[in-house]
C-alpha positions as a Python dict, from the first residue, in 0.01 Angstrom:
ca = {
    (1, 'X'): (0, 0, 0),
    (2, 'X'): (-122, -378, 74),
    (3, 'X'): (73, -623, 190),
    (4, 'X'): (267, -949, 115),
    (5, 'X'): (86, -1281, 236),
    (6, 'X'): (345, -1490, 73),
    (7, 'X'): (666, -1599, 246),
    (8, 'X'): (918, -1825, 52),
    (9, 'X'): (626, -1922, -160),
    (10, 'X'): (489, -2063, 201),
    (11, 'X'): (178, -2129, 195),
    (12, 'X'): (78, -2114, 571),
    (13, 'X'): (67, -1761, 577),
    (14, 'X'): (-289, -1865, 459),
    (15, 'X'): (-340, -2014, 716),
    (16, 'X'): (-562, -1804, 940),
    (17, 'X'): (-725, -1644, 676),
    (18, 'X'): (-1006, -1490, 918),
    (19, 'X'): (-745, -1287, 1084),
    (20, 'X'): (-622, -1110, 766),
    (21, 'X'): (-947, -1104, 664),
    (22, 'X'): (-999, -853, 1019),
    (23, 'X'): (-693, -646, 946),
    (24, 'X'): (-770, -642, 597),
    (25, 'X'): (-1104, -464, 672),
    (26, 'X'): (-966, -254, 944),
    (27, 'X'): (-670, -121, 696),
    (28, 'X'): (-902, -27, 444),
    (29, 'X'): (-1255, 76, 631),
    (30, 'X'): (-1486, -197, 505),
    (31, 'X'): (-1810, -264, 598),
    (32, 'X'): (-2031, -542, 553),
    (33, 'X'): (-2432, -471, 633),
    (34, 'X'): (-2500, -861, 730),
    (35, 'X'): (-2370, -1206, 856),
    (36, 'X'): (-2418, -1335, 528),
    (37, 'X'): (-2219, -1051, 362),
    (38, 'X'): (-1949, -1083, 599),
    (39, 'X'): (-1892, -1461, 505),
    (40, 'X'): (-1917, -1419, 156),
    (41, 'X'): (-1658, -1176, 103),
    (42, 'X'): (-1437, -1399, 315),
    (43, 'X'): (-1464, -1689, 51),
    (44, 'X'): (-1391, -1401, -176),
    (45, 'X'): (-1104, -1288, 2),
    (46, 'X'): (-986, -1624, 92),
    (47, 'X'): (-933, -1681, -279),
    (48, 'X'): (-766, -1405, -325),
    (49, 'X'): (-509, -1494, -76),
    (50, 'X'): (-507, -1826, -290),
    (51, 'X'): (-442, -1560, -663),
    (52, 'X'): (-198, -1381, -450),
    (53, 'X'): (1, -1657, -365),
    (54, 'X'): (-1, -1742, -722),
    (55, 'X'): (68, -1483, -886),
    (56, 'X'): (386, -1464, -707),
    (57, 'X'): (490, -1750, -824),
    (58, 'X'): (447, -1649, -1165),
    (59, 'X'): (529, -1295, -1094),
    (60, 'X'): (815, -1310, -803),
    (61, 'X'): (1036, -971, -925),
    (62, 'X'): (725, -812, -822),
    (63, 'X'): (563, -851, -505),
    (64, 'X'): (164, -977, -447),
    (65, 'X'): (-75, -968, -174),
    (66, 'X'): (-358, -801, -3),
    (67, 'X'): (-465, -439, -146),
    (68, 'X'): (-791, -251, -132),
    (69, 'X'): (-934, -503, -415),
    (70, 'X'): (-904, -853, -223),
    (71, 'X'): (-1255, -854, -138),
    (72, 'X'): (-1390, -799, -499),
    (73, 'X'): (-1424, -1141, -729),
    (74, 'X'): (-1215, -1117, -1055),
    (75, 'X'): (-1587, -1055, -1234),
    (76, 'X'): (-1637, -731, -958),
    (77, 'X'): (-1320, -613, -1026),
    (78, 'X'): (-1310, -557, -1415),
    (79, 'X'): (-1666, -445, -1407),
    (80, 'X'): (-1594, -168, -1117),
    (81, 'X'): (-1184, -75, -1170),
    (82, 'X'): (-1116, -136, -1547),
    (83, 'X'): (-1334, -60, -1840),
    (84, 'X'): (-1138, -18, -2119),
    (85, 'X'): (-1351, -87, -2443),
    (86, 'X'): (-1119, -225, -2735),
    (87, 'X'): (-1308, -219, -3092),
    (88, 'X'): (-1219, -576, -3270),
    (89, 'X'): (-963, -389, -3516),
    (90, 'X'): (-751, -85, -3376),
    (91, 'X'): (-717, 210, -3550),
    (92, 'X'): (-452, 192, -3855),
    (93, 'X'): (-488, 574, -3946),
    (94, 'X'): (-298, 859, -3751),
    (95, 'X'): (43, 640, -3689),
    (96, 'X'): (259, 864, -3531),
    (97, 'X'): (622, 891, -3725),
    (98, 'X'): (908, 699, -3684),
    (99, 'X'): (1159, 896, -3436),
    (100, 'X'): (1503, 871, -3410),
    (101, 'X'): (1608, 624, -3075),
    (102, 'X'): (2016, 640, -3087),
    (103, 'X'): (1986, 943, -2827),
    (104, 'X'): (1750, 833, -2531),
    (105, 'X'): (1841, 846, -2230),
    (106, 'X'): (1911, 555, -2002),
    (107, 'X'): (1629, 665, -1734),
    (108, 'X'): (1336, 916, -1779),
    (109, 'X'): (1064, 1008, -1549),
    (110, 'X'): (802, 1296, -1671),
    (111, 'X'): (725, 1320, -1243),
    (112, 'X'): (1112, 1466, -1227),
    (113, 'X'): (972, 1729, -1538),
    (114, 'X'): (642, 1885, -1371),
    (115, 'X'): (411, 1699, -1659),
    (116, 'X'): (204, 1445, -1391),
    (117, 'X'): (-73, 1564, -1209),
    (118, 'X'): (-156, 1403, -895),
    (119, 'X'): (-274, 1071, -858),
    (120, 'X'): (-643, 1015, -887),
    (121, 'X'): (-876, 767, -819),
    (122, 'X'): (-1156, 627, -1065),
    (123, 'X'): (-1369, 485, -732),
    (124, 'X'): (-1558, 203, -875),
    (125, 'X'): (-1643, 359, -1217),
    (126, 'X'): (-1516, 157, -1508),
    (127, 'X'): (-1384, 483, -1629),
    (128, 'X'): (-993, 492, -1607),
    (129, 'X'): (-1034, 525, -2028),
    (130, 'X'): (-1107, 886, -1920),
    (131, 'X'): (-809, 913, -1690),
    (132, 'X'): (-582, 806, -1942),
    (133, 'X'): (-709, 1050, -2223),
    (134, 'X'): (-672, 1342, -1942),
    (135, 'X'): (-362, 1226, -1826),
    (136, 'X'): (-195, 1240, -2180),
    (137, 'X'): (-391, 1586, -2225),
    (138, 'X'): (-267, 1707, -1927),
    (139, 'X'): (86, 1622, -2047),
    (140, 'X'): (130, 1755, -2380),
    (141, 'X'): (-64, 2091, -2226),
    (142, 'X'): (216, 2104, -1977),
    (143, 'X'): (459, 2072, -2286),
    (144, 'X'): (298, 2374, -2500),
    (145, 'X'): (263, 2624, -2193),
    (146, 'X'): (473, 2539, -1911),
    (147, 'X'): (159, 2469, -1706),
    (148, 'X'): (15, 2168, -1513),
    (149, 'X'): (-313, 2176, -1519),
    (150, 'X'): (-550, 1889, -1345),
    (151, 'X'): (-847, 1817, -1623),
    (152, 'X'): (-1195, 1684, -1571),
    (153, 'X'): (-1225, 1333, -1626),
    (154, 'X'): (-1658, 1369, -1501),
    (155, 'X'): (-1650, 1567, -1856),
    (156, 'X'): (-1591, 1286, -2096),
    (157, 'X'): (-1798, 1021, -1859),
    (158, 'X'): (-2087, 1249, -1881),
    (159, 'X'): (-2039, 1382, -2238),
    (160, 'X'): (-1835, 1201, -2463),
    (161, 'X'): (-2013, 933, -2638),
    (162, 'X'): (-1783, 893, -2946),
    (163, 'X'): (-1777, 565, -3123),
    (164, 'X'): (-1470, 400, -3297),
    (165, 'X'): (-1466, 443, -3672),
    (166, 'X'): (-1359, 84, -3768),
    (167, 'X'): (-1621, -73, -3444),
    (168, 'X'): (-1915, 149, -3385),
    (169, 'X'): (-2008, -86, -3132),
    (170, 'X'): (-1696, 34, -2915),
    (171, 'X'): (-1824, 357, -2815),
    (172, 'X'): (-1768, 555, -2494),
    (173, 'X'): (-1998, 512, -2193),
    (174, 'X'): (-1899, 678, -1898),
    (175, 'X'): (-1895, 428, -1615),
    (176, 'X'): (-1927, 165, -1868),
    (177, 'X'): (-1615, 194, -2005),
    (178, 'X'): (-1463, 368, -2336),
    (179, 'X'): (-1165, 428, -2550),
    (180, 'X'): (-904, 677, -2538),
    (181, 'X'): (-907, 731, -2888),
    (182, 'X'): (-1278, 772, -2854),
    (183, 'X'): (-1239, 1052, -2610),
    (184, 'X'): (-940, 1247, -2873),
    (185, 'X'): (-1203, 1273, -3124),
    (186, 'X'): (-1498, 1369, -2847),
    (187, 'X'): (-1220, 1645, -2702),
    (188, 'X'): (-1123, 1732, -3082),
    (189, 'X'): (-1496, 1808, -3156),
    (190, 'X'): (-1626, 2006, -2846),
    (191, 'X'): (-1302, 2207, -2830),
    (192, 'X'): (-1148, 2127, -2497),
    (193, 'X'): (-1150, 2008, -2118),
    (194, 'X'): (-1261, 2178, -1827),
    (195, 'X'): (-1035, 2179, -1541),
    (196, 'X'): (-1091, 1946, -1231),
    (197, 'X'): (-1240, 2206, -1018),
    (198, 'X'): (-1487, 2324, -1268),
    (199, 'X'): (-1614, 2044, -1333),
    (200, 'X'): (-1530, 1755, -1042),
    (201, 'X'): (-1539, 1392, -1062),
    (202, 'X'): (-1850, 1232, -897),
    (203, 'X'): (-1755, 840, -1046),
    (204, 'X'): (-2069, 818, -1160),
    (205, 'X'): (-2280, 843, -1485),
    (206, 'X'): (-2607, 938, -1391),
    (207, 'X'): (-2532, 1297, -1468),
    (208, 'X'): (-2590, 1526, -1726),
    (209, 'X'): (-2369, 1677, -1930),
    (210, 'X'): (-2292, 2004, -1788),
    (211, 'X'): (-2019, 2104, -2054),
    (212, 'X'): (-1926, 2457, -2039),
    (213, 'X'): (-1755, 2591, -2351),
    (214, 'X'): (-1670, 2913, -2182),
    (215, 'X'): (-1442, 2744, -1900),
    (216, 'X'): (-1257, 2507, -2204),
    (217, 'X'): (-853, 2530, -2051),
    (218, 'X'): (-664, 2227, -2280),
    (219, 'X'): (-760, 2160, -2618),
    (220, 'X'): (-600, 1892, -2879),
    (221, 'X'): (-527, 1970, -3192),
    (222, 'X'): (-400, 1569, -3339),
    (223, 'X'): (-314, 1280, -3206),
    (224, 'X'): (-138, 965, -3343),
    (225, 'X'): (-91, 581, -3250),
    (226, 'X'): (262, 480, -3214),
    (227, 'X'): (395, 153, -3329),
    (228, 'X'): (442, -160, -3103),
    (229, 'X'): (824, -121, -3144),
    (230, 'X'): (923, -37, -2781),
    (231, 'X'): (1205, 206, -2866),
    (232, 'X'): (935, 348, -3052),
    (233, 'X'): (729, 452, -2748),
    (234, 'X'): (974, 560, -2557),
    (235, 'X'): (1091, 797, -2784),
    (236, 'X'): (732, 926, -2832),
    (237, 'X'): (736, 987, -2462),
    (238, 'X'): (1052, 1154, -2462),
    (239, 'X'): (949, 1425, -2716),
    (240, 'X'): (581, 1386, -2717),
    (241, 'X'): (470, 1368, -2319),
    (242, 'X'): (306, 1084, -2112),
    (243, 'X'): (158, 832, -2337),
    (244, 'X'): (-244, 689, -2317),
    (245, 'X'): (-190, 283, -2325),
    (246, 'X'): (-418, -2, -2275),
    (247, 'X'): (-285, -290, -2088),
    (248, 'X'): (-416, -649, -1962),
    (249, 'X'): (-449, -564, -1599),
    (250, 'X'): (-496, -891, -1480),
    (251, 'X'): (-199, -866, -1203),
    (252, 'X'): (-276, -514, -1095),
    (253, 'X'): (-532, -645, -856),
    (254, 'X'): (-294, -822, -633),
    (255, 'X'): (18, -587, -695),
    (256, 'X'): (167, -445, -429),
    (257, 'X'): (510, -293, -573),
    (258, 'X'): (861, -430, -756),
    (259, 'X'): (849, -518, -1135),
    (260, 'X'): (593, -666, -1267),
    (261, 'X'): (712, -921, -1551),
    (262, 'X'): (536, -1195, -1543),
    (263, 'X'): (572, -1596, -1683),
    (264, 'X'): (263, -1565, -1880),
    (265, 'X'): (64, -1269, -1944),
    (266, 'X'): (-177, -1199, -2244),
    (267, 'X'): (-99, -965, -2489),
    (268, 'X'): (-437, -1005, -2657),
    (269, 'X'): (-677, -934, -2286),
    (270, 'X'): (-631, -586, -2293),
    (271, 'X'): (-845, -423, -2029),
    (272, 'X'): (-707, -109, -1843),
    (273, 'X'): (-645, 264, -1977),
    (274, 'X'): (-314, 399, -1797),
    (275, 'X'): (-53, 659, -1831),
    (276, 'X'): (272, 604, -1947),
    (277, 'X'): (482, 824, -1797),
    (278, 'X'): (901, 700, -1765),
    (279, 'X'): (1070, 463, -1801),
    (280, 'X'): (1397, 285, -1584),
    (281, 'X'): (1728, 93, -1677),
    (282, 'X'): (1727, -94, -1349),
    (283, 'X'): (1440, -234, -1193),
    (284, 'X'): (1482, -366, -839),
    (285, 'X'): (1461, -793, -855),
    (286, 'X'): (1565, -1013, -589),
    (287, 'X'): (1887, -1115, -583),
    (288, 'X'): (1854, -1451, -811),
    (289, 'X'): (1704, -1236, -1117),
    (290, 'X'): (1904, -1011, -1292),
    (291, 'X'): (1772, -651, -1287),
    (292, 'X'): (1531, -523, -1516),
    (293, 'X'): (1435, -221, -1720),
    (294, 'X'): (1084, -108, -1666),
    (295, 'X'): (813, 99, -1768),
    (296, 'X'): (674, 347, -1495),
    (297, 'X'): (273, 363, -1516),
    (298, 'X'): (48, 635, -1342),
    (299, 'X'): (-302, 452, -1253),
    (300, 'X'): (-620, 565, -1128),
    (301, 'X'): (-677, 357, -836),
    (302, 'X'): (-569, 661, -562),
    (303, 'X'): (-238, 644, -405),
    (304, 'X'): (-249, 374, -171),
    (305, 'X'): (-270, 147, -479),
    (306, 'X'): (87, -38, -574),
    (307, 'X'): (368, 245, -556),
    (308, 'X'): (179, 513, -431),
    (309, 'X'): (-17, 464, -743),
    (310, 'X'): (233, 376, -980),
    (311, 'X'): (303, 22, -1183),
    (312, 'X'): (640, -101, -1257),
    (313, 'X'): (624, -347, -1549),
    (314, 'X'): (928, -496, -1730),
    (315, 'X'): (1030, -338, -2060),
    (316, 'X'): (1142, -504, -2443),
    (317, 'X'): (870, -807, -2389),
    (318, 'X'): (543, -627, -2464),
    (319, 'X'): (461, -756, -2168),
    (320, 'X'): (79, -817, -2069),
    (321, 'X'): (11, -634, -2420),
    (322, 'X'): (163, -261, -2298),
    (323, 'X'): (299, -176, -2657),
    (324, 'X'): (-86, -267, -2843),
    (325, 'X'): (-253, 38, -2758),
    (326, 'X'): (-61, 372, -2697),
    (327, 'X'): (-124, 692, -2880),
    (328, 'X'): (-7, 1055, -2806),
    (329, 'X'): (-158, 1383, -2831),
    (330, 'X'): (-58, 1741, -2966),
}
C-alpha cells in the first residue's frame, strides 16, 4: 500500500516534501548510488506529490498518493510497468457471441471461486501483456479441470514473438511489450504453457527460449473478443472465466485504493494488459458521491500495489477505455 498526501484537497501536505521523500525511500528500500541521483529523483518525486494531488481532484472516490512508483517520471513508468502494444486496428474476427445478461448476479468475484492465482509482479519489464494472457489461461484451465495452476509468464517473453494479423508491426517483444491476442495465437501454435516453477520469471528478455514441449500443463483451444457492451463482458466473465483487457493506466501510478472513476480519462490511450476478474454493485465513495458499481482488476505490480494488487474502477462508463480490448479464452 502507499499512502495519501492529500488532505481536503490541502495542499500543504506538500509541504516538506524532503521528509516524505525519506519515508518514501525507507517504506520501499530505495537506493540512490550518488548526490546527484538523490536530488533528481526528489524533483521527480516532488512532482509526483504535485500528480497525486491532482489526480485526486479529478479522481476523489478513489484515493491517490505515494506508492512504489513516485520516484519514476511518467516516461520511466510506461517504459518499465506497462507495455501493452495496440496494433492501429483491433482485431474484428473471433467476436465472442452475444450472451444472455437478464440473470447476472448483482456481485461476482472469481477470488471467492478458486480461478485467481496469486498476485505477481512484472518488476520493471514492460511485460504485464504476458500476465494478462496467463492470467485468463490460468482461468479458463481452472474452469475445464477444477485446477489452479500458476503459468509461466518468462515463456511468452522469451518465446512468443507473434505479430498481429491486421498490424504486423504490433508484434510481441518480451520486455518490450506485446499483445494478448498475440500471445493466444503464440500459445495456440506451440501447444501450451509451462507452469511457473518450470519455467520461472526472471523480468527480463535476454534469455533464450527454453520451451519445453514435454512439461506443456494448459493449452487453448479458441479464443474470442467480446463486444464493448459492458453487460456483455460481464457475462463473458461469468460463464467464460477472468477476462484479458487493455486499459489506459494513466491513474494506476498514483492509486492507492477506493474506485477509480475519474473526470476525464482516455478511452483511446490504452496502455496496460490486466485481468478482469469480478465485478461489485457497491463501490465504497465518500459520503457526498453516491456509491458505485465497479470492476475488480488483478495487476501485476506485486501486492503492495493499490488493494493488495487489485484496481477498483467504476463500471457502465467504459471508463479509461476498459471495455476496448477484452477477449476470453477456451
Amino acid at each position: 500500500m502507499g499512502s495519501s498526501v492529500v488532505d481536503n484537497g490541502d495542499r500543504s501536505a506538500l509541504l516538506d516534501v524532503e521528509t516524505h521523500f525519506k519515508s518514501f525511500i525507507a517504506r520501499f528500500g530505495k537506493a540512490y548510488a550518488t548526490a546527484e541521483a538523490y536530488a533528481h529523483r526528489l524533483k521527480v518525486f516532488e512532482a509526483n506529490l504535485v500528480r497525486a494531488v491532482s489526480h485526486q481532484a479529478l479522481d476523489p472516490s478513489a484515493v491517490h498518493g505515494i506508492t512504489q512508483f513516485s520516484d519514476l517520471t511518467e516516461e520511466e513508468f510506461k517504459q518499465q510497468f506497462l507495455g501493452l502494444r495496440v496494433p492501429s486496428r483491433l482485431r474484428e474476427a473471433n467476436k465472442a457471441p452475444v450472451l444472455p445478461t437478464n440473470d447476472l448476479p448483482e456481485d461476482f468475484d472469481w477470488r471467492e471461486h478458486g480461478a485467481v492465482t496469486e498476485v505477481k509482479n512484472q518488476g520493471a519489464c514492460g511485460s504485464c501483456w504476458a500476465f494478462s494472457t496467463t492470467g485468463a489461461i490460468e482461468g479458463a484451465h481452472f474452469l475445464e479441470t477444477g485446477k489452479l495452476i500458476s503459468l509461466s509468464e518468462q515463456q511468452l517473453v522469451d518465446c512468443d514473438h507473434s505479430c498481429d494479423p491486421t498490424d504486423k508491426v504490433s508484434c510481441d517483444a518480451g520486455c518490450n511489450g506485446g499483445l494478448m491476442t498475440n500471445a493466444y495465437d503464440y500459445v495456440m501454435k506451440s501447444g501450451g504453457l509451462e507452469t511457473e516453477t518450470d519455467y520461472p520469471y526472471t523480468g527480463n528478455s535476454n534469455g533464450k527460449c527454453q520451451f519445453n514441449a514435454n512439461k506443456i500443463v494448459a493449452s487453448v483451444a479458441n479464443f474470442s473478443t467480446v463486444s464493448l457492451d459492458e453487460d456483455q463482458i460481464a457475462a463473458n466473465l461469468v460463464k467464460h472465466g477472468p477476462l484479458a483487457i487493455g486499459i489506459n493506466a494513466v491513474f494506476m501510478q498514483t492509486y492507492i485504493g477506493g474506485v477509480s472513476c475519474p473526470i476525464i480519462c482516455s478511452k483511446h490511450h490504452i496502455d496496460h494488459g490486466v485481468l478482469l476478474v469480478g465485478y461489485g454493485a457497491k463501490g465504497y465513495a465518500p459520503i457526498r458521491f453516491t456509491e458505485k458499481p465497479y470492476w475488480i482488476i488483478k495487476n501485476s505490480w506485486g501486492a503492495t500495489w493499490g488493494e493488495q494488487g487489485y484496481y477498483k474502477i467504476c463500471r457502465g462508463h467504459g471508463m479509461c477505455g476498459m471495455n476496448t480490448m477484452v477477449s476470453t479464452v477456451a
